[in-house]
PDB file of C-alpha atoms in Angstrom:
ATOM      1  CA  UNK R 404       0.000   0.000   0.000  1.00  0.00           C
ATOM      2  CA  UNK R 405       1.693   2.746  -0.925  1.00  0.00           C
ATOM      3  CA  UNK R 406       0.970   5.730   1.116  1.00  0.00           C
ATOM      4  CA  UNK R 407       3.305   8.515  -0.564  1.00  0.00           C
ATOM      5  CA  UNK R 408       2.994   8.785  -4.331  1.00  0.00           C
ATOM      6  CA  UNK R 409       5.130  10.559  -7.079  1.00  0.00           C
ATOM      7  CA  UNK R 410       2.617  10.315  -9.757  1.00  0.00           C
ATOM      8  CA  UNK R 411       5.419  11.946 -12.601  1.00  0.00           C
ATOM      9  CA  UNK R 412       8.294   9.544 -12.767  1.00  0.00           C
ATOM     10  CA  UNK R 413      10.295  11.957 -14.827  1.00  0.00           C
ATOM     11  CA  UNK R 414      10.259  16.027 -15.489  1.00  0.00           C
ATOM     12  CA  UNK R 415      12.026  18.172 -18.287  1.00  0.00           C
ATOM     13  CA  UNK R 416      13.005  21.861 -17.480  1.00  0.00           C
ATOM     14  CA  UNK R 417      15.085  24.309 -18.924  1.00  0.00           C
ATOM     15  CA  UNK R 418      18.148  25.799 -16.997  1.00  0.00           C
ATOM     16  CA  UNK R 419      16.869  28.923 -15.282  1.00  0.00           C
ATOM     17  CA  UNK R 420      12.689  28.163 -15.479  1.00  0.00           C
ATOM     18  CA  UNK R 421      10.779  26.795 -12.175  1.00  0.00           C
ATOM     19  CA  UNK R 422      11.074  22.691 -11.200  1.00  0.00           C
ATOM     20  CA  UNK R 423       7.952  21.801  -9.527  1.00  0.00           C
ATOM     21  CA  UNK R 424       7.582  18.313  -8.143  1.00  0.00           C
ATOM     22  CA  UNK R 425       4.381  16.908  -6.562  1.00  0.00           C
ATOM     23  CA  UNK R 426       3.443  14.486  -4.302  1.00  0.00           C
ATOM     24  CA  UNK R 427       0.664  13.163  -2.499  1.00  0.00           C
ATOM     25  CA  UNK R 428      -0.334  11.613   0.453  1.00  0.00           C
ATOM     26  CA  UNK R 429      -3.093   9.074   2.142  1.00  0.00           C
ATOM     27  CA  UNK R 430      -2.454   8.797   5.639  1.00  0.00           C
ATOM     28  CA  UNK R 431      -3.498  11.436   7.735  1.00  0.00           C
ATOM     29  CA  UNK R 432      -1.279  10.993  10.312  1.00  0.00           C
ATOM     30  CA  UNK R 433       1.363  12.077   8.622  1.00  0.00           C
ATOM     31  CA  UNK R 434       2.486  14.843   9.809  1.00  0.00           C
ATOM     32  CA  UNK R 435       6.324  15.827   9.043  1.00  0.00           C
ATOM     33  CA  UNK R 436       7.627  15.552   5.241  1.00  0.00           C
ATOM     34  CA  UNK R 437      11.088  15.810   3.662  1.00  0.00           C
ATOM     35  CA  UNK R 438      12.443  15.934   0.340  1.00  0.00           C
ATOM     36  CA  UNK R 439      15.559  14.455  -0.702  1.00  0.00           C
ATOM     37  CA  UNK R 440      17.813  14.128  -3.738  1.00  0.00           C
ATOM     38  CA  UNK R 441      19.254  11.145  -5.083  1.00  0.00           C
ATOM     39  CA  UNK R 442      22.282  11.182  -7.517  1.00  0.00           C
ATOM     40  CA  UNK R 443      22.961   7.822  -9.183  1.00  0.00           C
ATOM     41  CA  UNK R 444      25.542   5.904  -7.274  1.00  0.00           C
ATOM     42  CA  UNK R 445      24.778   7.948  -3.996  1.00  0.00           C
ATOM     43  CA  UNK R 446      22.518   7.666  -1.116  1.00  0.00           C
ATOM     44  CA  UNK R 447      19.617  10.134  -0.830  1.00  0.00           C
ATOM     45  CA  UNK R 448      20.305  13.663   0.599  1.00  0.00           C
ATOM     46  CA  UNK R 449      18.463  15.657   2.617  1.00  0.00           C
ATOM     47  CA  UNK R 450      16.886  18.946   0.980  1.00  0.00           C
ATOM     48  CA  UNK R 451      13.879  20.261   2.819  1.00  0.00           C
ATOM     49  CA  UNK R 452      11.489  19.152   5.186  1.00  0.00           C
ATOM     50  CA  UNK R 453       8.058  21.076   6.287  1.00  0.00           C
ATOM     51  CA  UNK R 454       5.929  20.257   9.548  1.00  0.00           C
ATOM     52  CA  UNK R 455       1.950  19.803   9.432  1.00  0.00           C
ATOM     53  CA  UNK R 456       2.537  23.079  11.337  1.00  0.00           C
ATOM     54  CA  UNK R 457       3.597  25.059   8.535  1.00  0.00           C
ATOM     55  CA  UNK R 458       1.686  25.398   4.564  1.00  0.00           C
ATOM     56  CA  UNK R 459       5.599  26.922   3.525  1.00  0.00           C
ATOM     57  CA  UNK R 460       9.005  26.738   4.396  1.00  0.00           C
ATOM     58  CA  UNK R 461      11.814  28.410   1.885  1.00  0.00           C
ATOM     59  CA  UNK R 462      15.558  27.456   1.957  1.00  0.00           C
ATOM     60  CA  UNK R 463      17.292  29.102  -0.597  1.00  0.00           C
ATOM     61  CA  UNK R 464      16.400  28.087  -4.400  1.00  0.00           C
ATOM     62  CA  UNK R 465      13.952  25.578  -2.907  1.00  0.00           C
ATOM     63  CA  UNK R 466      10.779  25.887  -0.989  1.00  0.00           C
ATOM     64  CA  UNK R 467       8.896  23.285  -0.286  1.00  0.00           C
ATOM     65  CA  UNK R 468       3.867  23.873  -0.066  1.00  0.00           C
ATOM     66  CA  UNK R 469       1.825  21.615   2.780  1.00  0.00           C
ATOM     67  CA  UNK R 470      -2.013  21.387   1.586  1.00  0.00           C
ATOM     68  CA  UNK R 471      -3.089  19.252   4.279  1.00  0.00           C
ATOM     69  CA  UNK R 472      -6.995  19.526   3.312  1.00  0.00           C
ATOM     70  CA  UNK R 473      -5.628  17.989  -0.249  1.00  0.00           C
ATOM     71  CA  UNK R 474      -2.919  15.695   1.288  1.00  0.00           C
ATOM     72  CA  UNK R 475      -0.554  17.192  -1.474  1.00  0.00           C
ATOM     73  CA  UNK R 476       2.977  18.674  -1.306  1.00  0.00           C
ATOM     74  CA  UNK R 477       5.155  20.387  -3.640  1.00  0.00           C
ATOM     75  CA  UNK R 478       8.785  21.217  -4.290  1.00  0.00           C
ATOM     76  CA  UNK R 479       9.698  24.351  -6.197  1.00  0.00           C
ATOM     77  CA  UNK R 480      13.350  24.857  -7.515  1.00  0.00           C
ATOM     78  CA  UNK R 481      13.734  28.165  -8.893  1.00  0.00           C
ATOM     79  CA  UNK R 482      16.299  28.739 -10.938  1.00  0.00           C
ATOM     80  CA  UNK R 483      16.825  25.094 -11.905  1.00  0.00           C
ATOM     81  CA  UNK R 484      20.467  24.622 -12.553  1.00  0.00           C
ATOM     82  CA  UNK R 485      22.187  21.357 -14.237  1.00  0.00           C
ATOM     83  CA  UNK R 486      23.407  20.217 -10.776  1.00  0.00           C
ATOM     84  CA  UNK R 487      19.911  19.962 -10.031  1.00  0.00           C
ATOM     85  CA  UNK R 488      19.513  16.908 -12.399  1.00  0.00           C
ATOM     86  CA  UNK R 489      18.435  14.012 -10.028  1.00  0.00           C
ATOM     87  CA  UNK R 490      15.958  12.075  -8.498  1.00  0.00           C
ATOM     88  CA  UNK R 491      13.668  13.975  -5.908  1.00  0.00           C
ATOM     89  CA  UNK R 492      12.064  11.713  -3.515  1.00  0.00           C
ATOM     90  CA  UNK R 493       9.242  12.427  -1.653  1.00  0.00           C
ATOM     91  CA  UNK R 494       8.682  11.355   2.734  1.00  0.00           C
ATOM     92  CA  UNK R 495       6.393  11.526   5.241  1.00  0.00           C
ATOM     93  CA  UNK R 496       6.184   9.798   8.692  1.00  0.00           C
ATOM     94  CA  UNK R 497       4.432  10.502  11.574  1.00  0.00           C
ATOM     95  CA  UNK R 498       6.852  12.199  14.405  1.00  0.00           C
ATOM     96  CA  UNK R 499       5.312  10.367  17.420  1.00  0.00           C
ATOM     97  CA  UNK R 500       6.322   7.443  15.859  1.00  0.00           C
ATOM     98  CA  UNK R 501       9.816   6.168  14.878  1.00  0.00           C
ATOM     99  CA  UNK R 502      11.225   9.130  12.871  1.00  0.00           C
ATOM    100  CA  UNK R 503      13.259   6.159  11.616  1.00  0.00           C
ATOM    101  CA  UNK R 504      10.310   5.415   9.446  1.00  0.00           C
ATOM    102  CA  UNK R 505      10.316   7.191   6.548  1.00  0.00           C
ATOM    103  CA  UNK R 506       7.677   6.346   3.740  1.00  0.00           C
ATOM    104  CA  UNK R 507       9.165   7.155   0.360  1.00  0.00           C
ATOM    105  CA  UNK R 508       7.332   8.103  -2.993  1.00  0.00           C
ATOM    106  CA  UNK R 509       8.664   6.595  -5.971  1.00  0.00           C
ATOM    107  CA  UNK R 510      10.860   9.446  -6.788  1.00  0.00           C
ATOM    108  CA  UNK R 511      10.980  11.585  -9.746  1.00  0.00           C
ATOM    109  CA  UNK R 512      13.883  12.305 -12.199  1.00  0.00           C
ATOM    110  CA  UNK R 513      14.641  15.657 -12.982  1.00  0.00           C
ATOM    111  CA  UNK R 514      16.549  16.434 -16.012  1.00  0.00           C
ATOM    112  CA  UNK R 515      17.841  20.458 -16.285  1.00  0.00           C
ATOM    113  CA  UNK R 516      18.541  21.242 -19.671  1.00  0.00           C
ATOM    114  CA  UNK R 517      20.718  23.764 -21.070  1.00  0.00           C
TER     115      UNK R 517
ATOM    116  CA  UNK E1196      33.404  14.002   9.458  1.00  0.00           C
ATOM    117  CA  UNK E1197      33.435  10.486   7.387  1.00  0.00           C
ATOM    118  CA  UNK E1198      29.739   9.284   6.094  1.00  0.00           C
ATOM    119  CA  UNK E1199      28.013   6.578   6.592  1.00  0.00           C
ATOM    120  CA  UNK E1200      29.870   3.737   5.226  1.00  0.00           C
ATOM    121  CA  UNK E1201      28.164   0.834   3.611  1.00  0.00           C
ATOM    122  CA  UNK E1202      30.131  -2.698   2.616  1.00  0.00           C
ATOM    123  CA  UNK E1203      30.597  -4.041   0.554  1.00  0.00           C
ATOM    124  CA  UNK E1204      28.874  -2.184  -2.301  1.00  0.00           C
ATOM    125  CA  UNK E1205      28.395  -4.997  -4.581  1.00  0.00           C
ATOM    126  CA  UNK E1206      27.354  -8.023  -4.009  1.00  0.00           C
ATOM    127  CA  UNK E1207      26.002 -11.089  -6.597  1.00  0.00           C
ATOM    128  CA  UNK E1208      24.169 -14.037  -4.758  1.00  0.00           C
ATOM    129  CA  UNK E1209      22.492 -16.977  -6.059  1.00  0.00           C
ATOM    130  CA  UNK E1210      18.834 -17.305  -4.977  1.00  0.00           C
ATOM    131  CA  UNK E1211      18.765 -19.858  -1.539  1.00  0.00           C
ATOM    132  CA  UNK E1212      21.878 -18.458  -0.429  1.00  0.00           C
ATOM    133  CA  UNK E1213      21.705 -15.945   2.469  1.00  0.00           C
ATOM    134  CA  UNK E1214      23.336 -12.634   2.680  1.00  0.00           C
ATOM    135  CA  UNK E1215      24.906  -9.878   5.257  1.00  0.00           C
ATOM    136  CA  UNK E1216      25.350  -6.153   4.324  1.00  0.00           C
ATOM    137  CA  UNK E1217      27.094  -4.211   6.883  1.00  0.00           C
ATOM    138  CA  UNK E1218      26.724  -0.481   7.649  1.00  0.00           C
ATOM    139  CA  UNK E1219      28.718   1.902  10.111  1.00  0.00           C
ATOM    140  CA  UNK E1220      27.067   5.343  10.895  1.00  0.00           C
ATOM    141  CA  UNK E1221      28.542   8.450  11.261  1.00  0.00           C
ATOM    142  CA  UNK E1222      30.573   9.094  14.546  1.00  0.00           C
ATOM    143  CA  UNK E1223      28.554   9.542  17.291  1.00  0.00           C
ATOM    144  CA  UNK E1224      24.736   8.718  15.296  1.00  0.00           C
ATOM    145  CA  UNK E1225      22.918   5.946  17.575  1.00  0.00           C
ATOM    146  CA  UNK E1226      19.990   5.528  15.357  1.00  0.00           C
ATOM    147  CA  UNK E1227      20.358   3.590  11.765  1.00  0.00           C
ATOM    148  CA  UNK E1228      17.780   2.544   9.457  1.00  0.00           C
ATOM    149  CA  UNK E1229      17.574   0.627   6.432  1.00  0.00           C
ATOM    150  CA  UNK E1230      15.883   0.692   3.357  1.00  0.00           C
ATOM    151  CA  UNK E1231      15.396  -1.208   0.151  1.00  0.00           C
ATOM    152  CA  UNK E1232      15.090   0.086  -3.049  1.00  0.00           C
ATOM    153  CA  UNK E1233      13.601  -1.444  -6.446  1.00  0.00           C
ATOM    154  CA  UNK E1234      12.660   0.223  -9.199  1.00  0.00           C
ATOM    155  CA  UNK E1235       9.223   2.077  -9.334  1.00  0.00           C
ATOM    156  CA  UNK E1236       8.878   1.381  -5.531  1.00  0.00           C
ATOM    157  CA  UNK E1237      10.963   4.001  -4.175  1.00  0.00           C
ATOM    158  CA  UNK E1238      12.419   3.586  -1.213  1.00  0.00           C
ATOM    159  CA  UNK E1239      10.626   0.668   1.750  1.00  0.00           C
ATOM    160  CA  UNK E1240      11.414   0.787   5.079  1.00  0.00           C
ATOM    161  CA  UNK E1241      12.799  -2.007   6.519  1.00  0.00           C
ATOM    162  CA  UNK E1242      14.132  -1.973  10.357  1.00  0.00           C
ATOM    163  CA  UNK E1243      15.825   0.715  12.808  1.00  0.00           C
ATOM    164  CA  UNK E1244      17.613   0.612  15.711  1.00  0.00           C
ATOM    165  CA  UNK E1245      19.172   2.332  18.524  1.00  0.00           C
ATOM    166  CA  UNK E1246      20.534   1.635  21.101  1.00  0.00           C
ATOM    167  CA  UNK E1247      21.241  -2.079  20.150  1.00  0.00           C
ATOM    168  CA  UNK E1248      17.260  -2.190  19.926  1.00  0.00           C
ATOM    169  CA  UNK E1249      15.018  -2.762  17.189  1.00  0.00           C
ATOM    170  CA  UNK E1250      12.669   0.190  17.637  1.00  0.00           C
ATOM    171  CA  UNK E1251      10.464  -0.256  14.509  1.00  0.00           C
ATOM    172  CA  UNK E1252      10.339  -2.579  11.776  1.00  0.00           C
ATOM    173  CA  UNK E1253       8.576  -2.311   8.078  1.00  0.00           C
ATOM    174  CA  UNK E1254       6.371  -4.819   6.507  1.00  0.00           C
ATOM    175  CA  UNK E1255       8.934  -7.400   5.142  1.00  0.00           C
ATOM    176  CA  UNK E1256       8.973 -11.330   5.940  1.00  0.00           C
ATOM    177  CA  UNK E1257      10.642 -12.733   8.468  1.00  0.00           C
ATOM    178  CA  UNK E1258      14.240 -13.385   6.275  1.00  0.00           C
ATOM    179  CA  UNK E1259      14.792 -10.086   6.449  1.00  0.00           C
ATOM    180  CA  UNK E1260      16.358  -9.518   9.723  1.00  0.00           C
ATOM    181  CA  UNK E1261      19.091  -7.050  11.122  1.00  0.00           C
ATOM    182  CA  UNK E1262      21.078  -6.246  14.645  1.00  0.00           C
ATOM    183  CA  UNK E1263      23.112  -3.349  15.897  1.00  0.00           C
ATOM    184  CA  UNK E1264      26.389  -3.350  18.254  1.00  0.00           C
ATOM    185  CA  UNK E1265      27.294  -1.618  20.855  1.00  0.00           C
ATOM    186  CA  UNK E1266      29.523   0.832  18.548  1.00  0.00           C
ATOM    187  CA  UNK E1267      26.418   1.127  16.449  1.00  0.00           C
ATOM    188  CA  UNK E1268      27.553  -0.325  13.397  1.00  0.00           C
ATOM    189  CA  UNK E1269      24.281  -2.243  12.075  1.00  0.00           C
ATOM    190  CA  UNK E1270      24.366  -5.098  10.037  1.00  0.00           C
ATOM    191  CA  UNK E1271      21.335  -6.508   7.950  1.00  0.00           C
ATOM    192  CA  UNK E1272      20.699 -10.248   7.076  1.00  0.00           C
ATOM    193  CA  UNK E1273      18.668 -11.959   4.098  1.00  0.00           C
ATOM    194  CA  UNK E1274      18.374 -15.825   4.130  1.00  0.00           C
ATOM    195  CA  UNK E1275      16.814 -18.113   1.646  1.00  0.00           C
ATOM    196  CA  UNK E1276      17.445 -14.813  -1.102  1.00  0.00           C
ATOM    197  CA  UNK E1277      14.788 -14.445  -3.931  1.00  0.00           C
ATOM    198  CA  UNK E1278      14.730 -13.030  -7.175  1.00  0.00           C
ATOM    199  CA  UNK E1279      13.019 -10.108  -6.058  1.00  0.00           C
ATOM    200  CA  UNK E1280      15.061  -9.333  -3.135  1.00  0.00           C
ATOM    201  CA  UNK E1281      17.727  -8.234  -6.112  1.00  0.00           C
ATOM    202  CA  UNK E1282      17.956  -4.205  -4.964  1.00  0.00           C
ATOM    203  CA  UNK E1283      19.775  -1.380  -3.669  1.00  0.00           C
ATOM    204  CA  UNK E1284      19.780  -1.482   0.312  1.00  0.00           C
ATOM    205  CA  UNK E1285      20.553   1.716   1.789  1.00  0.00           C
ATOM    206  CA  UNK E1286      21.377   2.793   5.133  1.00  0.00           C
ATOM    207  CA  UNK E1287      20.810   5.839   7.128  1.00  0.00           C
ATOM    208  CA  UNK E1288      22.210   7.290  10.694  1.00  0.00           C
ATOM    209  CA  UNK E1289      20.689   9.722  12.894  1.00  0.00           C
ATOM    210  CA  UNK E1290      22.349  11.202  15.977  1.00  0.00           C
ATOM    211  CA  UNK E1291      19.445  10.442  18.078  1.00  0.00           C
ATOM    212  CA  UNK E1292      15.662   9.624  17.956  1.00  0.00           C
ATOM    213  CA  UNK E1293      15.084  12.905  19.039  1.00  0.00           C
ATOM    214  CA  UNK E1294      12.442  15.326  16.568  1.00  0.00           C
ATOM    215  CA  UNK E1295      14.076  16.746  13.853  1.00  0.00           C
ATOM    216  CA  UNK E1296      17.257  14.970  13.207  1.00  0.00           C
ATOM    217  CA  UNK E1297      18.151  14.708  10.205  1.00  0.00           C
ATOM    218  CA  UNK E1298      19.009  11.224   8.414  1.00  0.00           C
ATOM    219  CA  UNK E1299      22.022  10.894   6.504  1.00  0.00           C
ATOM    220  CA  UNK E1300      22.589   7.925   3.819  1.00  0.00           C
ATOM    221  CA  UNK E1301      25.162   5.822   2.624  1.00  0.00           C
ATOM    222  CA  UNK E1302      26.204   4.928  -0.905  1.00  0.00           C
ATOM    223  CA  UNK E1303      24.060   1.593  -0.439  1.00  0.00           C
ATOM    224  CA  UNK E1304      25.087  -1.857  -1.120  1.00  0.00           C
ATOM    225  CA  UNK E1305      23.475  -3.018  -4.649  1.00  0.00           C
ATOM    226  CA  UNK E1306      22.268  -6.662  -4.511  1.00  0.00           C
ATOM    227  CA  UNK E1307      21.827  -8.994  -7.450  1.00  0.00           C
ATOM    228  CA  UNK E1308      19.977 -12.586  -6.682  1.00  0.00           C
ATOM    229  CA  UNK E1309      20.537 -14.692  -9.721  1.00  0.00           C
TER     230      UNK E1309
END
């Protein structure tokens, strides 16, 4: 049962224009989400998180949206750069549980064109 | 600060044989977690610990297992390997259970059952 989903596998963008990657979310008890970036041949890195708290939270190029009433997130990168080609995965968990626990989406691969 | 180290990163089994991937966290992290990874399934949790305790564990049968030491290293075991258990196990540290820490990854060990 997958309870985080990447629903674009893959996204285009020029160098310079706006990345936006979505995800969504069934379990309501989720209430802390990160993003992370994978290269190939690396582990996944942390980007961004946002608590249930918060519907924004900004950290340089990227800033990651909570709509909780639409159990939907979103990652903006703006200006995509070529560094930013990688896969961007999606987590939730719940923090009174084990914050070990993170429930991954599927990922999506980024490619930043020139 | 060295990473979270991850050995070996290869590894080619036959299916029936059994397996151990080993994983040392970062200096002073108590927590590590592990995760598989197949394609199109993003990334499933499998077990953390801390503390030499198995504080949570994901929804994979009972071959799966794992243990930490008292230095924290973790090591993860697969008996009676499958097909499908071909896939790239990675591990993450934590400094602590605590809210808010932040996971970091190793390189993962890539499995192949044949």
């Amino acid at each position: 049962d997958q309870q985080v989903k990447q629903n674009s596998p893959s996204l285009s963008v020029q160098e310079g224009r706006i990345s936006i990657l979505n995800c969504d979310y069934t379990n309501s008890m989720f209430d802390y989400f990160l993003w992370y970036k994978k290269y190939p041949a690396e582990g996944p890195t942390f980007l961004i998180s946002i608590s249930s708290i918060k519907d924004k939270n900004e950290d340089g190029r990227f800033t990651v949206f909570l709509n909780k009433s639409a159990k939907h997130l979103s990652l903006h990168i703006v200006p995509s750069q070529p560094g930013d080609s990688a896969v961007y995965f999606c987590a939730a968990s719940v923090l009174t549980d084990s914050w070990g626990k993170l429930q991954f989406g599927a990922g999506t691969q980024v490619v930043v064109t020139p | 600060k060295a990473g979270v180290t991850q050995t070996p990163r290869y590894l080619i089994k036959t299916r029936g044989q059994q397996v151990t991937l080993s994983c040392s966290p970062i200096s002073g992290h108590r927590s590590v977690s592990w995760y598989q990874q197949t394609p199109g399934q993003g990334l499933q949790f499998l077990f953390e610990y801390f503390s030499e305790t198995q504080r949570n564990k994901g929804n994979f049968p009972g071959r799966f297992s794992g243990r930490q030491f008292s230095n924290s290293r973790s090591e993860m075991n697969v008996s009676t390997l499958e097909l499908g258990d071909s896939a790239l196990y990675l591990c993450a540290s934590r400094r602590n259970t605590a809210l808010n820490t932040e996971a970091f990854f190793g390189q993962g060990t890539r499995l192949t059952v044949v």
